[in-house]
mmCIF file of C-alpha atoms and ligand atoms in Angstrom:
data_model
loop_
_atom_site.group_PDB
_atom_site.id
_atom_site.type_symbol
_atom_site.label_atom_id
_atom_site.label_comp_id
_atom_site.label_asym_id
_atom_site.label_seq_id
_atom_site.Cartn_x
_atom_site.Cartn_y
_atom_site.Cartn_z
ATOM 1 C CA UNK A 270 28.516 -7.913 -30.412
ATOM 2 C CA UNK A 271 25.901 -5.503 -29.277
ATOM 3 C CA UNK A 272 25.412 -4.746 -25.168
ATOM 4 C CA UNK A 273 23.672 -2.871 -23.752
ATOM 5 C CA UNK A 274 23.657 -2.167 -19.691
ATOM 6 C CA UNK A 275 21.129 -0.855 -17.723
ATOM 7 C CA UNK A 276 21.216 0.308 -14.369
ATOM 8 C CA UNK A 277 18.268 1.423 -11.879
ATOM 9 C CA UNK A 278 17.669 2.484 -8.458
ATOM 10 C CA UNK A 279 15.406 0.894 -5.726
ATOM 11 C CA UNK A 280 12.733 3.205 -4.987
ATOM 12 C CA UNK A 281 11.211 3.666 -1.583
ATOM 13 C CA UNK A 282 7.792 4.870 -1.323
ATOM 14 C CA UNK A 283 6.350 7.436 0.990
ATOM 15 C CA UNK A 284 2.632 7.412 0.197
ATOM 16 C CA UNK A 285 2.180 3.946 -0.473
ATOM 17 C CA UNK A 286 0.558 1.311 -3.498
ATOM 18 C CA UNK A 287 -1.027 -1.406 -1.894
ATOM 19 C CA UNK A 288 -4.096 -2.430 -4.761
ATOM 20 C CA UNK A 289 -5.187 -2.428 -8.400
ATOM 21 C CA UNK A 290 -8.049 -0.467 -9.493
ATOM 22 C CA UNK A 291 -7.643 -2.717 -12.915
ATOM 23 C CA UNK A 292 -5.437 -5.793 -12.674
ATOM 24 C CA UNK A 293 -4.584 -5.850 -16.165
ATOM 25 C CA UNK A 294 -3.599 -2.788 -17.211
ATOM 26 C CA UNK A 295 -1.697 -2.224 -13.576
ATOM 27 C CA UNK A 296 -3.679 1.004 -12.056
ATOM 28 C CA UNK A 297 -3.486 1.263 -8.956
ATOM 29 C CA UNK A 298 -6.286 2.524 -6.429
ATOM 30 C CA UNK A 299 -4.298 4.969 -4.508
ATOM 31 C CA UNK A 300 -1.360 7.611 -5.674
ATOM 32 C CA UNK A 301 1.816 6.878 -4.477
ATOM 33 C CA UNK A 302 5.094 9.284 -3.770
ATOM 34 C CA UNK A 303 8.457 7.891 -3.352
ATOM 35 C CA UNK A 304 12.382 8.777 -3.733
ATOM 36 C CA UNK A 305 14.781 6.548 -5.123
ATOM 37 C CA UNK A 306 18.013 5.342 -3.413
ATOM 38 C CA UNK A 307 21.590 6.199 -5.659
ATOM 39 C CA UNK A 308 23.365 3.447 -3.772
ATOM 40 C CA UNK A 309 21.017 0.694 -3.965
ATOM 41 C CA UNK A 310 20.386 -0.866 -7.308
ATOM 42 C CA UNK A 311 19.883 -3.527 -10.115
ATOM 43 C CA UNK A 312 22.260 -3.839 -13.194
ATOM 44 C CA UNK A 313 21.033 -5.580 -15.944
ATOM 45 C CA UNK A 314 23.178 -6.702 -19.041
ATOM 46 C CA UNK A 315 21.866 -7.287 -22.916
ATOM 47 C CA UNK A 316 23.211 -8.938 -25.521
ATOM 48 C CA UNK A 317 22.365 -10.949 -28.408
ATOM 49 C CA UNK A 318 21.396 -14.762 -28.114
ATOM 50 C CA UNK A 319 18.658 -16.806 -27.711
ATOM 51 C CA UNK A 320 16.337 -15.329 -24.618
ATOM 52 C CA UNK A 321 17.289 -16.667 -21.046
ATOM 53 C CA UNK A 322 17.540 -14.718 -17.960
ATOM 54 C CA UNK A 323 19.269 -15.020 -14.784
ATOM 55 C CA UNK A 324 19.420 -13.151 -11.831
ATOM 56 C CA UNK A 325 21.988 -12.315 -9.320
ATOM 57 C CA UNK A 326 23.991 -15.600 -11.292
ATOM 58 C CA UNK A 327 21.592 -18.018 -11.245
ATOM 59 C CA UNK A 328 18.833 -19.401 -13.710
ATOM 60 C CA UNK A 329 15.425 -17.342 -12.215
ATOM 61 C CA UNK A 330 12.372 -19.373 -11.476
ATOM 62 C CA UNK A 331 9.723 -20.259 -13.829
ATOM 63 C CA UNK A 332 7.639 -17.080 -12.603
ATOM 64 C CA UNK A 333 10.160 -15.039 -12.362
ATOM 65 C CA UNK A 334 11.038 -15.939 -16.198
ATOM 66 C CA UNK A 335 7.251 -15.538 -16.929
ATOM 67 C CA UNK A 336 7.533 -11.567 -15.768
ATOM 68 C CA UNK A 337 10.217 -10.827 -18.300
ATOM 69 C CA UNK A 338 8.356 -12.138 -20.723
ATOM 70 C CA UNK A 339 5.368 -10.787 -20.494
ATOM 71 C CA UNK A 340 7.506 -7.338 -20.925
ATOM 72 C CA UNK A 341 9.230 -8.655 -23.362
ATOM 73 C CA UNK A 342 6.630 -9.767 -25.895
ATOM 74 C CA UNK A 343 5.816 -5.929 -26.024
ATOM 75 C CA UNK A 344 9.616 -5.518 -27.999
ATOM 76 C CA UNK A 345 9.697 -6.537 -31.586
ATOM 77 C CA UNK A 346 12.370 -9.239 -30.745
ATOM 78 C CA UNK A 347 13.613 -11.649 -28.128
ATOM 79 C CA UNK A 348 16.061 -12.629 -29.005
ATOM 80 C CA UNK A 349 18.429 -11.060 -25.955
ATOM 81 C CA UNK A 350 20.462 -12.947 -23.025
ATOM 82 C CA UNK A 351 19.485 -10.818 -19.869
ATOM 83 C CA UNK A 352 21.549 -10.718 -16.486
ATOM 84 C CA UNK A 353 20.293 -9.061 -13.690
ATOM 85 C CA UNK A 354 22.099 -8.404 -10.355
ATOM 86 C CA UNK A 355 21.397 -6.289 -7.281
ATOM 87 C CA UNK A 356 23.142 -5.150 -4.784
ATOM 88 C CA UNK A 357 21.352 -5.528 -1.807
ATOM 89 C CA UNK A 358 19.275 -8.859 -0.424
ATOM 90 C CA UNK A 359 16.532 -9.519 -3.586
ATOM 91 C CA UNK A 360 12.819 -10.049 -1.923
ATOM 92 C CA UNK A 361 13.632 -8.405 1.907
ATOM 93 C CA UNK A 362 10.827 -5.485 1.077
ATOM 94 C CA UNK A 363 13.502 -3.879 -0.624
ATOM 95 C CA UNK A 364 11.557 -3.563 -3.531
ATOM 96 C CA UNK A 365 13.943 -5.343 -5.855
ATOM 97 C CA UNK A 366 11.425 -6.035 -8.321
ATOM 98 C CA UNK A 367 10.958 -2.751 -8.764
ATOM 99 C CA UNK A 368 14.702 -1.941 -9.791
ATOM 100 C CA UNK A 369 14.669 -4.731 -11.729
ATOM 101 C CA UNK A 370 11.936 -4.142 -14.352
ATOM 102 C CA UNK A 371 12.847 -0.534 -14.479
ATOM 103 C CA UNK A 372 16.415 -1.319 -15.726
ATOM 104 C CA UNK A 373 14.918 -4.410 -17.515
ATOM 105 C CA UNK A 374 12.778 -1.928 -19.485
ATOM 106 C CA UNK A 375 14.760 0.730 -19.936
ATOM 107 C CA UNK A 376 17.281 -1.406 -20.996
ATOM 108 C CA UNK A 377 15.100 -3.570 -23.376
ATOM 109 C CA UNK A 378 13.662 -0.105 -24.791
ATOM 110 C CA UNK A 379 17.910 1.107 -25.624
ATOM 111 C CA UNK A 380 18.828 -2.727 -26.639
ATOM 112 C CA UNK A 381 16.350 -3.299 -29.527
ATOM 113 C CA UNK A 382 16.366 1.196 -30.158
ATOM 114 C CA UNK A 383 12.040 0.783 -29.526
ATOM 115 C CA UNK A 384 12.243 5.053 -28.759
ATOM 116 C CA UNK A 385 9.217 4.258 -26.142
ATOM 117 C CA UNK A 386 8.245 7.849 -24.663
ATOM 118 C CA UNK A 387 8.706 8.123 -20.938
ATOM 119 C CA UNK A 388 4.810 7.198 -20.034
ATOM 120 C CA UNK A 389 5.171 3.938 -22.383
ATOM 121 C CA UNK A 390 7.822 2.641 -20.612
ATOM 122 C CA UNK A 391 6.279 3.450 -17.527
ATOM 123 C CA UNK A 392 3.196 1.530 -18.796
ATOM 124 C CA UNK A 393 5.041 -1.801 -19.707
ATOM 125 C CA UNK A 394 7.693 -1.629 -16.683
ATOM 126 C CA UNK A 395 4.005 -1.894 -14.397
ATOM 127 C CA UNK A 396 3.358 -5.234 -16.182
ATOM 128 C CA UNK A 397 6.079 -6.285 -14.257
ATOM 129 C CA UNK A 398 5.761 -4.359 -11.027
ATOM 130 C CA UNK A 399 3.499 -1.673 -10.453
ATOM 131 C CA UNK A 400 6.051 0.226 -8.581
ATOM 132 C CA UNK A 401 8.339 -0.111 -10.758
ATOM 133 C CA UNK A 402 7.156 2.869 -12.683
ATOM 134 C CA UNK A 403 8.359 5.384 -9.765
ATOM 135 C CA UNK A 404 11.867 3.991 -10.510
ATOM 136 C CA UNK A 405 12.326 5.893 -14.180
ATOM 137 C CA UNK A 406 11.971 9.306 -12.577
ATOM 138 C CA UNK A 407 14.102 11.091 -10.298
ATOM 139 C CA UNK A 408 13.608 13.576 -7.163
ATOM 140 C CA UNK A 409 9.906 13.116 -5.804
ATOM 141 C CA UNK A 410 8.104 10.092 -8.090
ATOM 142 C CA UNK A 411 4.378 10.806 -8.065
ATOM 143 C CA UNK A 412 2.368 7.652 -9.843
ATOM 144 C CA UNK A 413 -1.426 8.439 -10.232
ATOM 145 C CA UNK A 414 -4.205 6.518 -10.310
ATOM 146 C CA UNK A 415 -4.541 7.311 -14.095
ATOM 147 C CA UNK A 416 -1.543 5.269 -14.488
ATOM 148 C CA UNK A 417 0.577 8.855 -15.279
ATOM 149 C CA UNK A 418 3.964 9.512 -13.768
ATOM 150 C CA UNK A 419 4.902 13.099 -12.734
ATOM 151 C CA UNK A 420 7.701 14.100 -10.138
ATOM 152 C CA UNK A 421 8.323 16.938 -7.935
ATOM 153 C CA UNK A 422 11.796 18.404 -7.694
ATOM 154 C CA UNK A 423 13.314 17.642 -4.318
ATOM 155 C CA UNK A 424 14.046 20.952 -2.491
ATOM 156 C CA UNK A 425 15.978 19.220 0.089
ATOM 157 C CA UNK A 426 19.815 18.560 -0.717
ATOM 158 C CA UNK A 427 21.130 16.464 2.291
ATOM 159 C CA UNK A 428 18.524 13.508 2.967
ATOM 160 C CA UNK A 429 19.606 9.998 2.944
ATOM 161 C CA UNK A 430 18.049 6.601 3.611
ATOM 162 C CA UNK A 431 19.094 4.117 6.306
ATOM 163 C CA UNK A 432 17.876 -0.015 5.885
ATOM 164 C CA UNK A 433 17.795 -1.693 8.788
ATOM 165 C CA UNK A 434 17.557 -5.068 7.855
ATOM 166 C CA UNK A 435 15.719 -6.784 9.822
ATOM 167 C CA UNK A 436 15.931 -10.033 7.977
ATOM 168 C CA UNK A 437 17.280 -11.050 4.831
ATOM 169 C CA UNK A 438 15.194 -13.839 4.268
ATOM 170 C CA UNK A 439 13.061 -14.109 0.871
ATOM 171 C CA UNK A 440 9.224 -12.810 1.888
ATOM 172 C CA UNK A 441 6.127 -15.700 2.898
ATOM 173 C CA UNK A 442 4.009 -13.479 0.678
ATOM 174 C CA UNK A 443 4.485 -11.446 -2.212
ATOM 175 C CA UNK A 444 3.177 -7.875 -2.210
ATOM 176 C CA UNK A 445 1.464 -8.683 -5.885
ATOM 177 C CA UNK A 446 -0.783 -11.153 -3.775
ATOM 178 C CA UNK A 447 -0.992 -9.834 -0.280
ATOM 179 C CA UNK A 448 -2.579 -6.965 -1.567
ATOM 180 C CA UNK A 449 -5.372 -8.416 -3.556
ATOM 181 C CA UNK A 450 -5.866 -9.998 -0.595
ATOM 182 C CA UNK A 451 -6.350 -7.058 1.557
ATOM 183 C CA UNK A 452 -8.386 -5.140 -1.244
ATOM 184 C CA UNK A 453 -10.824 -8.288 -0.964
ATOM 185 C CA UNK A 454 -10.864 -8.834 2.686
ATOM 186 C CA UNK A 455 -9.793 -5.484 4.803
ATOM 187 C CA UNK A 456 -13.270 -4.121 5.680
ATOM 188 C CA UNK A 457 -11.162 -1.180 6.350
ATOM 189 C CA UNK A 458 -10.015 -0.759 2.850
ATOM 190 C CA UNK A 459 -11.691 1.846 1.330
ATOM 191 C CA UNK A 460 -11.205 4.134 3.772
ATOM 192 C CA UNK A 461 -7.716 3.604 3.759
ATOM 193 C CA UNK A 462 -7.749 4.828 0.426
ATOM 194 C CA UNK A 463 -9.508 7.838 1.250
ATOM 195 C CA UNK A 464 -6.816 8.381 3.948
ATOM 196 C CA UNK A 465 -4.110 8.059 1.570
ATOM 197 C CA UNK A 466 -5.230 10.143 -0.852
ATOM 198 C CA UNK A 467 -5.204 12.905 1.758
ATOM 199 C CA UNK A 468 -1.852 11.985 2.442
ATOM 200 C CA UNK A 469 -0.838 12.615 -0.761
ATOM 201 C CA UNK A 470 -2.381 15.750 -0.946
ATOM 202 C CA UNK A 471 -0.425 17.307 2.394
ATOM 203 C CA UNK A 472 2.803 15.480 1.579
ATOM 204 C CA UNK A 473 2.529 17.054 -1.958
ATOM 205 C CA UNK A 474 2.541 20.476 -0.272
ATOM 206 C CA UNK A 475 4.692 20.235 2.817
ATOM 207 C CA UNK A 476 7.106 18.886 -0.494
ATOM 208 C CA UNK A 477 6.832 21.952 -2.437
ATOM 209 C CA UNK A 478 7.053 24.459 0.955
ATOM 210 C CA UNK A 479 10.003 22.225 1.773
ATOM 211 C CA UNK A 480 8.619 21.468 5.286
ATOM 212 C CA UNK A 481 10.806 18.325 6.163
ATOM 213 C CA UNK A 482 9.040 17.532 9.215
ATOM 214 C CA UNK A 483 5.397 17.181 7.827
ATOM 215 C CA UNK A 484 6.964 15.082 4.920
ATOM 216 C CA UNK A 485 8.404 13.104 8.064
ATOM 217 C CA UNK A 486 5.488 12.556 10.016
ATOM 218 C CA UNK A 487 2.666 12.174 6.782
ATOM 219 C CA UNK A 488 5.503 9.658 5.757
ATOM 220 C CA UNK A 489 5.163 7.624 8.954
ATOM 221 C CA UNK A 490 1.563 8.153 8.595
ATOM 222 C CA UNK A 491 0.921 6.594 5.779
ATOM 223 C CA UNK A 492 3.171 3.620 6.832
ATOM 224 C CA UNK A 493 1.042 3.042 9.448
ATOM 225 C CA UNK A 494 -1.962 3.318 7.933
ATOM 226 C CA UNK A 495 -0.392 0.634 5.291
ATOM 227 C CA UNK A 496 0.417 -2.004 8.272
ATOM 228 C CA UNK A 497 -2.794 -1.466 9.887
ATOM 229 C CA UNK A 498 -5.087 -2.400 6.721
ATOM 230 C CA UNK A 499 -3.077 -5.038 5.857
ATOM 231 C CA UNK A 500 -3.538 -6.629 9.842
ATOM 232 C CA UNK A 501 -7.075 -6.032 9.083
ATOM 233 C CA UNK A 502 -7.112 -8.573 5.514
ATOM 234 C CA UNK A 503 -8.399 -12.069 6.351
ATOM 235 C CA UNK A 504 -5.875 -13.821 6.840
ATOM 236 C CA UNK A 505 -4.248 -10.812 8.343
ATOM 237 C CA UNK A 506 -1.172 -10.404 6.470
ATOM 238 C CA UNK A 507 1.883 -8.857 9.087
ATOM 239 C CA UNK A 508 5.143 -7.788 7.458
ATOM 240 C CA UNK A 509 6.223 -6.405 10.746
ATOM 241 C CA UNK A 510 8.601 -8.246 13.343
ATOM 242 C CA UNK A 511 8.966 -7.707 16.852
ATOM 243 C CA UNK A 512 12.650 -5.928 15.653
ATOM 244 C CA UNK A 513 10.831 -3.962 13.478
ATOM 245 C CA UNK A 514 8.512 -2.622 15.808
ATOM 246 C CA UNK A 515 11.619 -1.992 18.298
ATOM 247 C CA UNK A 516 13.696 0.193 15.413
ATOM 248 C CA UNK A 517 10.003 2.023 15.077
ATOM 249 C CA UNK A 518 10.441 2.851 19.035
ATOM 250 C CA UNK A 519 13.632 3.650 18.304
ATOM 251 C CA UNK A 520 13.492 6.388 15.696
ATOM 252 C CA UNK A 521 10.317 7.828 18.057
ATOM 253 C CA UNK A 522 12.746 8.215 20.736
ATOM 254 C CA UNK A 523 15.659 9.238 18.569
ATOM 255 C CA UNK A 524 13.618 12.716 18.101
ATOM 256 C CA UNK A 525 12.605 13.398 21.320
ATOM 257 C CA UNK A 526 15.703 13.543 21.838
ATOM 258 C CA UNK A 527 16.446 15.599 18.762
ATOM 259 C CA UNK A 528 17.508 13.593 16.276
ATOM 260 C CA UNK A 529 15.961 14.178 12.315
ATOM 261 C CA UNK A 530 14.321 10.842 10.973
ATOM 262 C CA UNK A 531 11.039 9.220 9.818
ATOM 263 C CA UNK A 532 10.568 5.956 9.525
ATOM 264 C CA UNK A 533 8.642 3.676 6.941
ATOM 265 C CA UNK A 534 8.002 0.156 5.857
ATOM 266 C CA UNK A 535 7.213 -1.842 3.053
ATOM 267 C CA UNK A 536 6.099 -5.714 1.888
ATOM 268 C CA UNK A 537 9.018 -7.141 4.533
ATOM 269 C CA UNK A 538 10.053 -6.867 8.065
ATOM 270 C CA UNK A 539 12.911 -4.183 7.394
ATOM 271 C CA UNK A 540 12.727 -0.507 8.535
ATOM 272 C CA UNK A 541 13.897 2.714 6.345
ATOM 273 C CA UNK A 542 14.528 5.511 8.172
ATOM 274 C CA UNK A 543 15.035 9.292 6.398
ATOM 275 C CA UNK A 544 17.524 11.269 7.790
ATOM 276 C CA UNK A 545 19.658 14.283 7.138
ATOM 277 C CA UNK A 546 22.898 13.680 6.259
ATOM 278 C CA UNK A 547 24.498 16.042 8.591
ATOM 279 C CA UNK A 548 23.172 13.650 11.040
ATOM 280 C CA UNK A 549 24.359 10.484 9.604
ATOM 281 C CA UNK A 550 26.780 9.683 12.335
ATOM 282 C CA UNK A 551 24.867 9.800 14.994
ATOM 283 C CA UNK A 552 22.226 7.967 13.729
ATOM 284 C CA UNK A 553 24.810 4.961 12.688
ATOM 285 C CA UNK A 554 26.054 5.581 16.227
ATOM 286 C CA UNK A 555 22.788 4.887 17.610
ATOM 287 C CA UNK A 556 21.761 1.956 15.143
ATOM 288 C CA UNK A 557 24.971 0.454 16.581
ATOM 289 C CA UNK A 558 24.463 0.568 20.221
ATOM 290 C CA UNK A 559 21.065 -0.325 20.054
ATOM 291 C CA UNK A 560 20.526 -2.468 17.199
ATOM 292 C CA UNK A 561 22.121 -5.742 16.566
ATOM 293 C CA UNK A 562 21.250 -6.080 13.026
ATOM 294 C CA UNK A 563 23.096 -4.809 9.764
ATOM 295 C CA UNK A 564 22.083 -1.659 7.678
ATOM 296 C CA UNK A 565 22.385 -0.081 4.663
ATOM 297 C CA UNK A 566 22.995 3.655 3.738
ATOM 298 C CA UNK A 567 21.899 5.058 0.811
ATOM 299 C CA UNK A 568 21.936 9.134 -0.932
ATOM 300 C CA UNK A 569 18.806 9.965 -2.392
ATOM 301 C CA UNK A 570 18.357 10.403 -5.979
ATOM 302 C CA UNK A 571 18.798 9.459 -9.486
ATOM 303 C CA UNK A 572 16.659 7.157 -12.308
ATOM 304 C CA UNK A 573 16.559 4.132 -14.708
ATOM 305 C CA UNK A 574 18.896 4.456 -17.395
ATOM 306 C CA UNK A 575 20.780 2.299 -20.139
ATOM 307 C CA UNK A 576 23.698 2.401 -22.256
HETATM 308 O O1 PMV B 297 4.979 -3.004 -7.028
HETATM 309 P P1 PMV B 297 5.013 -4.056 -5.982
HETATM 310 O O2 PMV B 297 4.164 -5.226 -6.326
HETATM 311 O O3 PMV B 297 6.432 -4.434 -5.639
HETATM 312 O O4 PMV B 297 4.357 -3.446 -4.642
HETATM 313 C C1 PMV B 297 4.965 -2.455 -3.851
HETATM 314 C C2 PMV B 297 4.258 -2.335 -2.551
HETATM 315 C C3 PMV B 297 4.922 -1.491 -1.472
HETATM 316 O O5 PMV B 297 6.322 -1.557 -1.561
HETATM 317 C C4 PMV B 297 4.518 -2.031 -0.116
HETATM 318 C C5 PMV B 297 4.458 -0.046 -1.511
HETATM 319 C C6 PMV B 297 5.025 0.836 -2.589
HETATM 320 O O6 PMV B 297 4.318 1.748 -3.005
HETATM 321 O O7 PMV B 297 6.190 0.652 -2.990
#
């Protein structure tokens, strides 16, 4: 019987996506960088049978269902049992959707042999989550507003990601709605997007002249700016915890004293922090004094692919 398994990992953003510029075609209004995380991913299994789908072992919801279809129906067949797991918490900001329609579309792409070229894949993976398109490159992901996916190589060998999780708890509101709710509401929003753009531009070079610590700080930057116009939608929507803003302290501190690390957060309450590698220790040292909650560590690198 024919199987086919696809594996993908999370990606992390460091300019961020918050807003379509065209709902239905999934463009967003801002460019986005990010890196993906080797050690934190979905696997996804194919194989022939009438369609269902179930993630991380149970039947998914009626939406959730609804996504996969909607990718689906661009495949000449569905006629394909789908299993998807991940291996960290699903819905904790962790974009797990985006791992998830990357390996469901790279898998459904190898399973029925559709040869879709790199950009149509990234096209139908966005009907599913717009992120998800940064997922089926490696090193640095770049996602334009023209919907086109380039990357830059990543000149720096040793970085690594730290999650602190913060909680592990499923999200009040998804990122697909909180932020048409911001682009409607957060007088501030087109100036954010201004503001991002120029992120991109100086992360873009401080990338390329492999200058870690501008990538650091636009990173946190842009972060920011993120949490800022979301607190400014009506209703303010505020991913952030009090825990959250404490690991933010943290990491701030961490470097004056001479510690390597940026931090950066998504749709949830939990924190990711880049560090070097040669400084993993200390910083899991430092998480464990100081922070009570659990954490994940994750090598940077790798893309979507099936088998
Ligand atoms: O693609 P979505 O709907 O999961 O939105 C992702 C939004 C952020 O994670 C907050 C930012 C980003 O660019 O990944």
């Amino acid at each position: 019987m024919k199987k086919v398994i696809a594996r993908s990992p999370v990606n992390i953003a460091l300019i961020k996506y918050w807003g379509k510029a065209n709902e239905q075609l999934v463009l967003p209004t801002t460019t986005s960088v990010s890196l993906t995380l080797t050690d934190l991913w979905t696997e996804t299994t194919f194989e022939e049978g009438s369609f269902n789908f179930e993630l991380n072992g149970k039947q998914a919801d009626s939406n959730e269902t609804q996504r996969v279809k909607d990718v689906l129906k661009h495949f000449r067949d569905d006629r394909v049992h789908i299993k998807s797991k991940n291996n960290f918490p699903t819905a904790s900001g962790l974009a797990s959707s985006a791992s998830g329609f990357a390996a469901l579309t790279v898998g459904l792409n190898h399973f029925f042999q559709a040869n879709y070229t790199l950009q149509e894949l990234a096209t139908l993976t966005r009907i599913g989550s717009g992120s998800s398109c940064r997922s089926l490159v490696d090193d640095f992901a770049i996602w334009h507003r023209n919907g086109s996916l380039t990357s830059i190589t990543n000149p720096f060998e040793d970085l690594m990601m730290l999650v602190v999780l913060i909680s592990e708890e499923k999200k009040a509101i998804s990122s697909r709605e909180a932020m048409k709710i911001t682009k409607a509401t957060a007088p501030t929003y087109s100036q954010w997007m201004k503001e991002s753009e120029q992120d991109y531009l100086e992360i873009q070079g401080a990338i390329q002249h492999k200058k870690l610590h501008q990538v650091g700080n636009v990173m946190e930057r842009n972060s920011q700016r993120l949490h800022q116009v979301m607190k400014n939608s009506l209703p303010p929507i505020i991913y952030q915890q009090p825990s959250s803003l404490a690991v933010l302290n943290l990491v701030k501190d961490a470097r004056k004293k001479g510690l390597i690390g940026y931090a950066t957060m998504d749709a949830g309450p939990n924190v990711k922090i880049l560090i070097q590698k040669s400084q993993l220790s200390l910083w899991e040292d430092l998480l464990k004094q100081k922070v009570k909650c659990r954490y994940l560590v994750s090598r940077i690198g790798g893309k979507a692919h099936a088998e």
